[in-house]
Every structure is written in structure tokens, then in C-alpha cells.
Short mmCIF file of C-alpha atoms in Angstrom, two decimals:
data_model
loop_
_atom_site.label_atom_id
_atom_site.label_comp_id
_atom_site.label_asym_id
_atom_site.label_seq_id
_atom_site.Cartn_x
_atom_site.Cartn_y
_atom_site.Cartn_z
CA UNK M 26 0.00 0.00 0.00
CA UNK M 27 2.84 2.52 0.35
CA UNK M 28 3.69 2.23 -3.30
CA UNK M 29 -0.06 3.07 -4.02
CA UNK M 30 -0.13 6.15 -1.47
CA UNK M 31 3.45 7.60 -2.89
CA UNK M 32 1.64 7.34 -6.28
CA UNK M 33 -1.09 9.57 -5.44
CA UNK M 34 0.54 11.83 -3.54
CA UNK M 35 3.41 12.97 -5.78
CA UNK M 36 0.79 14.14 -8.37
CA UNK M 37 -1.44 15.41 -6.09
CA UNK M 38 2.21 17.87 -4.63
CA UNK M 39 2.02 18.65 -8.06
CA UNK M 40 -1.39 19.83 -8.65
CA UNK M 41 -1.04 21.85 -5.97
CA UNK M 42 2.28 23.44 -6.47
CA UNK M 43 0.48 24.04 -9.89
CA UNK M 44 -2.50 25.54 -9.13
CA UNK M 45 -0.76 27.91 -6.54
CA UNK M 46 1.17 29.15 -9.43
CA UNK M 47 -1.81 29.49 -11.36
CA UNK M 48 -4.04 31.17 -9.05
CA UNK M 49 -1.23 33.92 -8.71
CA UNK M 50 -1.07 34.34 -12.40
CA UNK M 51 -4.60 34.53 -12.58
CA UNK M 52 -4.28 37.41 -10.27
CA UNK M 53 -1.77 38.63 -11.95
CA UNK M 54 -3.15 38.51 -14.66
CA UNK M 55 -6.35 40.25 -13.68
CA UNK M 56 -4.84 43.32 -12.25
CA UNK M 57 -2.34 43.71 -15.30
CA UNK M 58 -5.99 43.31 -17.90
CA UNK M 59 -7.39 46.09 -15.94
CA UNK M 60 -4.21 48.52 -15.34
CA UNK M 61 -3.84 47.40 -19.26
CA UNK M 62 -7.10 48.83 -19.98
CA UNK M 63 -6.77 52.19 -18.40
CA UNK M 64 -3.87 52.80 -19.66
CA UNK M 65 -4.68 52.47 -23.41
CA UNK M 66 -7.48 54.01 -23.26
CA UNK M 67 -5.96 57.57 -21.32
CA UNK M 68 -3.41 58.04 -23.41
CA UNK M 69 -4.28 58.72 -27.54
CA UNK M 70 -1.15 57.78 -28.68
CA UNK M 71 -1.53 54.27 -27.63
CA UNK M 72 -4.86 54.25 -28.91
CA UNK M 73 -3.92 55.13 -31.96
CA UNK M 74 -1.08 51.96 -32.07
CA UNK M 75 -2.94 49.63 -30.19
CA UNK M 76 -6.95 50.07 -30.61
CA UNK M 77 -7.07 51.75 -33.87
CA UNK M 78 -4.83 50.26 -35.74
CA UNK M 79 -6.33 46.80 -34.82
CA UNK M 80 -9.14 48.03 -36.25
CA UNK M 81 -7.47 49.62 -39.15
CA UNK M 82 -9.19 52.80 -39.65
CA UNK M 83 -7.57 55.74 -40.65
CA UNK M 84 -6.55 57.79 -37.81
CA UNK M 85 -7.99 61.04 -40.16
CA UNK M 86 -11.73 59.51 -39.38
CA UNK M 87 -10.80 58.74 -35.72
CA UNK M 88 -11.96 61.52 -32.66
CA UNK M 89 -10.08 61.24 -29.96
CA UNK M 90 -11.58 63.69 -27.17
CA UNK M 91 -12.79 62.63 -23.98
CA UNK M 92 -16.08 61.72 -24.40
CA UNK M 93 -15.37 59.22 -27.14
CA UNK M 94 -12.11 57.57 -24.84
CA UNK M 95 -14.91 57.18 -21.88
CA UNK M 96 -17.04 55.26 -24.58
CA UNK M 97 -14.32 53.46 -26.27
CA UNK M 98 -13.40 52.25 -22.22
CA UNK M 99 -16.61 51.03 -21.56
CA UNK M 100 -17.06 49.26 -24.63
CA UNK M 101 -13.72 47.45 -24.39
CA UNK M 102 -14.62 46.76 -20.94
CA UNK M 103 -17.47 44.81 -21.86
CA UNK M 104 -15.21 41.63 -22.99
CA UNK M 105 -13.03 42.36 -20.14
CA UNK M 106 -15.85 41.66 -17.44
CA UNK M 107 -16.33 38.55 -19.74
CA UNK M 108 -12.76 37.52 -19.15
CA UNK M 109 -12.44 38.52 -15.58
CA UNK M 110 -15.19 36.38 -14.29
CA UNK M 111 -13.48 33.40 -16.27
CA UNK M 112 -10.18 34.91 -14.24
CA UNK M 113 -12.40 34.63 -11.05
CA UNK M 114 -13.84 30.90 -12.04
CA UNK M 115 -10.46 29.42 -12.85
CA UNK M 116 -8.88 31.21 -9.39
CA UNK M 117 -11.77 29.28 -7.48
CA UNK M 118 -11.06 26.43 -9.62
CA UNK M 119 -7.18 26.06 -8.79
CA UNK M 120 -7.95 26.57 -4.98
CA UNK M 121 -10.10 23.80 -5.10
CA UNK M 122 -7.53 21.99 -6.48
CA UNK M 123 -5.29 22.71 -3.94
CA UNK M 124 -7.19 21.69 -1.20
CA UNK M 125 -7.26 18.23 -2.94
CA UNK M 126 -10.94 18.64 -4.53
CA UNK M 127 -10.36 17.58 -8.03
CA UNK M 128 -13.39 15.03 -9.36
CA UNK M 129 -15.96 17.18 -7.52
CA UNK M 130 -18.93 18.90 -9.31
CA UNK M 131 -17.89 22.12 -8.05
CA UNK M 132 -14.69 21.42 -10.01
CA UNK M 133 -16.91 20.43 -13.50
CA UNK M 134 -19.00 23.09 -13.07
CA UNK M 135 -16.59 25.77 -12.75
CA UNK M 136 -14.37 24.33 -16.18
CA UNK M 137 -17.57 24.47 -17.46
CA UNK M 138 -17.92 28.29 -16.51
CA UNK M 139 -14.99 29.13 -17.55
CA UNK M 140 -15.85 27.36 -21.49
CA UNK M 141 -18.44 29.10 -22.02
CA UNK M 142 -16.92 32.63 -20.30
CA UNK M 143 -14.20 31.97 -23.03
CA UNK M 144 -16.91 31.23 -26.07
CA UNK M 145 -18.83 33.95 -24.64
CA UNK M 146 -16.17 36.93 -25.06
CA UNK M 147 -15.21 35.22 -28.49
CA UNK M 148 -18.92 35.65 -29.28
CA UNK M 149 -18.91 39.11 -28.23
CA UNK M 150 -15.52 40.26 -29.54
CA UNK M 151 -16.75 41.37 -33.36
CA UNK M 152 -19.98 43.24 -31.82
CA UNK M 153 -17.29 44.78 -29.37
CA UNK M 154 -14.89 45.58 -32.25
CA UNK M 155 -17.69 46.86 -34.13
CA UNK M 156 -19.42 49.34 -31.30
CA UNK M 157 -15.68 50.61 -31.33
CA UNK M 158 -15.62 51.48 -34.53
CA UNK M 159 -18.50 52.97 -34.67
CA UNK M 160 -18.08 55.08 -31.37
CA UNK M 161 -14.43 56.32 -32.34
CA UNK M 162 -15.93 57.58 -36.11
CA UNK M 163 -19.03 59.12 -34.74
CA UNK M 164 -17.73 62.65 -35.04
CA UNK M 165 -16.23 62.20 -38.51
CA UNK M 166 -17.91 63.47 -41.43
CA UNK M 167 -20.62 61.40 -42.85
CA UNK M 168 -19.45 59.01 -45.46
CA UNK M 169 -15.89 58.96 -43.41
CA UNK M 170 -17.50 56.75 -40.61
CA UNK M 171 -17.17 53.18 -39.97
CA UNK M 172 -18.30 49.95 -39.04
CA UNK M 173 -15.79 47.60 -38.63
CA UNK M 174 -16.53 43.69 -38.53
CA UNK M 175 -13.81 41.03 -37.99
CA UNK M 176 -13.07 37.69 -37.10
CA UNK M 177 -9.21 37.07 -36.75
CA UNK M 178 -7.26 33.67 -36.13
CA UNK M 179 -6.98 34.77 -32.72
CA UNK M 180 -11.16 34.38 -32.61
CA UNK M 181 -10.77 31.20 -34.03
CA UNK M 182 -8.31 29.67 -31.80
CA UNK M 183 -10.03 31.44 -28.63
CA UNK M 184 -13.19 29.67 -29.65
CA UNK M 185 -11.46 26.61 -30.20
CA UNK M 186 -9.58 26.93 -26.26
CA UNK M 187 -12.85 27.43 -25.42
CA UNK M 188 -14.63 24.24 -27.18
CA UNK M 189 -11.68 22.31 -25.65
CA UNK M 190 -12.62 23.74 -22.43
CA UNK M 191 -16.01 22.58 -22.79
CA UNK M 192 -15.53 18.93 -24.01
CA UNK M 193 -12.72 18.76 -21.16
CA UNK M 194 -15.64 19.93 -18.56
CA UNK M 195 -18.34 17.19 -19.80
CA UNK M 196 -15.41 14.64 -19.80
CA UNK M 197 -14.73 15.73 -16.17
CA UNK M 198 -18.34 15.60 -15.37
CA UNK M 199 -18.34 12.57 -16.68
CA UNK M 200 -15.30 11.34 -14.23
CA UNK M 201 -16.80 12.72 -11.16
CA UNK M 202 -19.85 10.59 -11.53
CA UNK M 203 -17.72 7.75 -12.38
CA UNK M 204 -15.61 8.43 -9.25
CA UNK M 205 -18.46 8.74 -6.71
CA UNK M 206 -19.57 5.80 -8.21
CA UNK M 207 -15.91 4.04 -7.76
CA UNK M 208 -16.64 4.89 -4.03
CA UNK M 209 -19.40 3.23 -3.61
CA UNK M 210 -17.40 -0.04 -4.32
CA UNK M 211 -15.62 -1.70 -1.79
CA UNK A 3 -31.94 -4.62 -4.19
CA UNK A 4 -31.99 -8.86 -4.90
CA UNK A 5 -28.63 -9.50 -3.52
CA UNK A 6 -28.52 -10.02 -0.27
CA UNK A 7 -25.19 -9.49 1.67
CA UNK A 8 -25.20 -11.77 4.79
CA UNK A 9 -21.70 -10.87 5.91
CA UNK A 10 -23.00 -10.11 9.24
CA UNK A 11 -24.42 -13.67 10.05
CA UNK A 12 -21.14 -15.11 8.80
CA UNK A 13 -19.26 -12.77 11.03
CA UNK A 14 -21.46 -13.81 13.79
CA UNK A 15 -20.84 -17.52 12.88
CA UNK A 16 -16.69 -16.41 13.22
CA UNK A 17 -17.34 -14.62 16.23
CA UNK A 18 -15.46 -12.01 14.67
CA UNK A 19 -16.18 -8.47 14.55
CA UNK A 20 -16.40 -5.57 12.34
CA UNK A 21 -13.65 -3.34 13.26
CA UNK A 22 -11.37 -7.13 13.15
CA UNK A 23 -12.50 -8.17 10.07
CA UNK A 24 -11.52 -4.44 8.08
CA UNK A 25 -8.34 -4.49 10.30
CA UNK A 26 -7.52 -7.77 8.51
CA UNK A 27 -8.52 -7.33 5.12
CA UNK A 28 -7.44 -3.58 4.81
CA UNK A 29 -10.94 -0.92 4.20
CA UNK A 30 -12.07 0.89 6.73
CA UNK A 31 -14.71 -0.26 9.50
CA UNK A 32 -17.30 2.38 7.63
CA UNK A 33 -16.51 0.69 4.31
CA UNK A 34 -17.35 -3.00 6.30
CA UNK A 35 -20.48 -1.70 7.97
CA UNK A 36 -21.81 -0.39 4.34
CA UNK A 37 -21.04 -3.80 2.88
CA UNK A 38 -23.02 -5.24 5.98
CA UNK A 39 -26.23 -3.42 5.46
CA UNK A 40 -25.81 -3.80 1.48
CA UNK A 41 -25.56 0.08 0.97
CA UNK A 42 -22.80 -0.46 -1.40
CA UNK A 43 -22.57 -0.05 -5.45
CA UNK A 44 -20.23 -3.19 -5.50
CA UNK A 45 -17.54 -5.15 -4.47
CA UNK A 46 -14.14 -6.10 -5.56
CA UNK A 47 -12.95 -9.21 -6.39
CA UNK A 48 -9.68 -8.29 -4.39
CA UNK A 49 -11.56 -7.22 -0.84
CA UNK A 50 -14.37 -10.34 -1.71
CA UNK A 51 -11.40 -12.69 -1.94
CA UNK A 52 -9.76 -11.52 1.56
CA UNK A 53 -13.24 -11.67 3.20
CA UNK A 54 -13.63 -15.31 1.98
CA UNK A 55 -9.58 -15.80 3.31
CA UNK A 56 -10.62 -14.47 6.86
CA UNK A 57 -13.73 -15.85 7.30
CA UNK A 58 -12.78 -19.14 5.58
CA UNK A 59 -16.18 -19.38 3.04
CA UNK A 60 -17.25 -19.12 -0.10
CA UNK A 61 -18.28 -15.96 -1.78
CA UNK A 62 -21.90 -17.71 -2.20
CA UNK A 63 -22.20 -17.69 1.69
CA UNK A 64 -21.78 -13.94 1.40
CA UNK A 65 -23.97 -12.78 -1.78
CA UNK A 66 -27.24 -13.71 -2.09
CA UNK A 67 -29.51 -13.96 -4.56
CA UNK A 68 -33.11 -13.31 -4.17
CA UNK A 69 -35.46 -12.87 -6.55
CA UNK A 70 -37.55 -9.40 -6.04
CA UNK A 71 -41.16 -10.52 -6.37
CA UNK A 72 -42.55 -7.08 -8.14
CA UNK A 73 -40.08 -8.58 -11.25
CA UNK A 74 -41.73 -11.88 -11.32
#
């Protein structure tokens, strides 16, 4: 039986180390998103490089006073609330984890979360990129506004992650009923 | 359930109890009592085969079968 224990316990010192890691990039990663955020959106110079750019509009169409940055940071913020409860889900996950609770439903449920937090912000991403647009032209002249619509290989590999996520969740579902039922066997 | 688990009457016929008989065969006294009152999914091969060992039977005078009479 020692064997047996020292097999379960090395990956379980694993997981944990792991998921400690993980729930401080999580955090990490949370604060940087938001900090991120801000700071694109107060300075015009980095909107111009980063936002509009992305969206490739020509800077001539683009107005850039206050009202429209307060806009553009709400919209973009949108996808970021979308992202930050997935943050929030996969930092509840990984403590669960380290306290050991890995075929729970808890567990499932929260993968599960985090899927379709993931599909959901893909989903949203062209309608966000799109309101941009639309709220960073408003003030050109008409026939000089836009409406951008896109759908990069970032979108498609995002919705793919998140797909993944999904299948991985039902799978795990799948597990924790088989391992409740595995304890029910003596 | 039409399986009846009479580990209990051949424990009684060892004069052995619970808390011996997991001690011996390695699972836990709660795992024993749950196999004793037949609130169990299943057993293994591996703990059915140390029970029979210890209490020197066969697994037929553990498991029973009885035929439930709302399937007949």
C-alpha cells in the first residue's frame, strides 16, 4: 500500500504546487488586464497603435476627445468583465484543487464556466470591435464613418480553447460521476 | 436490491467483529459496515477474496440472490 499512497501523492504535490502558481497568475493577470485597460485608453497615442490600428481605420476619421475615450473604455470593458469572471472561475477552480478537490462537481462546473466565459467573449468580440468602430468615427464626417466587422485567427483559436474547455468539462463531469460511483465499491 | 449481503451472520458464525475483520482485510470499519447493510454499489474481487480468506467461506455464503417478487 505505500507504493499506491506515494503514487497519489506525488501528483497530487504537483497539482497543488500548480494551481498555486496558477491562481497567482490569474491574479496577476487580472490586475495587469485592468491597469492594461486604463492605460490604453488615457493616453491617444496608444490608442492610436494599439486600438485603432487593430481596427485599421484611418486615424484622419478617428476623434479622440474625452467623451469618445470614456465610450471606447466602456465598450472594451465589456469583454473584459467577460474575461475577468473566467479569471475569477479558474482562481476558485485552482484553490479547489489545492485543497485536494479535483473530481468534484464544483470542479466540472466551474471548467464548465470558464468554457463558455471563453466562447462567450469570443462571441462578443466582433460586436465589441464593431461598437468601437463605430463610437471612435461618430464625429467624422458622414461618409468617413465606420463599421468595422472582424473575425481574426486569434477568434478562431479562442473559440477553439474554449470548445476544448467545454468537451474537457463534460469529460470531467463525466469522471466525477464515475468516481463517486468508484466509491461506492468496496 | 436482490442480492442479499449476509456478511453479518457469517461474522457472527466467526465470532469475529467488524472493526477485526476491516483491520484484517485492509478498508475501513465504515466501508465494512456499508457492505453489511448492502448500501454499497459493488464489491471487488480483491476485498471479496480476503473476506472469503478471513472468514474461511465461499463468496456464495456472502452474496445472495433473491429474486424481487414485483419482477416476477
Amino acid at each position: 500500500m505505500p507504493d499506491a499512497i506515494d503514487q497519489t501523492r506525488e501528483p497530487m504535490q504537483r497539482i497543488r504546487r500548480l494551481s498555486l502558481v496558477m491562481q497567482i497568475a490569474v491574479v496577476v493577470g487580472a490586475v495587469l488586464a485592468e491597469l492594461g485597460m486604463a492605460w490604453v485608453w488615457i493616453s491617444p497615442t496608444i490608442i492610436e497603435s494599439v486600438v485603432v490600428s487593430r481596427l485599421q481605420i484611418p486615424m484622419a476619421d478617428v476623434t479622440l476627445d474625452g467623451q469618445t475615450r470614456l465610450i471606447g473604455f466602456l465598450i472594451s470593458s465589456l469583454p473584459l468583465m467577460v474575461i475577468f469572471y473566467a479569471l475569477y472561475q479558474a482562481f476558485c477552480l485552482f484553490a479547489g484543487y489545492r485543497k485536494g478537490e479535483i473530481f468534484t462537481v464544483e470542479a466540472s462546473s466551474r471548467l464548465r464556466r470558464i468554457a463558455v466565459a471563453i466562447l462567450g467573449a469570443v462571441a462578443i468580440g466582433p460586436l465589441v470591435q464593431a461598437a468601437l468602430s463605430v463610437a471612435l468615427t461618430a464625429g467624422a464626417l458622414p461618409g468617413r464613418r465606420h463599421l468595422v466587422l472582424q473575425f481574426s485567427l486569434n477568434d478562431y483559436l479562442a473559440a477553439t480553447l474554449g470548445g476544448l474547455l467545454l468537451a474537457i468539462a463534460l469529460v470531467m463531469a463525466e469522471a466525477v460521476r464515475i468516481a463517486e460511483e468508484n466509491r461506492r465499491i468496496v | 436490491m436482490p442480492i442479499i449481503v449476509n456478511l453479518d451472520v457469517m461474522l457472527a458464525k466467526n465470532k469475529m467483529r467488524s472493526r477485526e475483520l476491516s483491520e484484517r482485510i485492509g478498508i475501513t470499519e465504515q466501508n465494512v459496515s456499508l457492505l453489511k447493510s448492502g448500501k454499497v454499489k459493488g464489491v471487488r474481487f480483491e476485498t471479496l477474496e480476503k473476506i472469503c480468506e478471513v472468514l474461511k467461506c465461499q463468496p456464495g455464503d456472502i452474496l445472495e440472490f433473491e429474486p424481487d417478487e414485483k419482477s416476477d
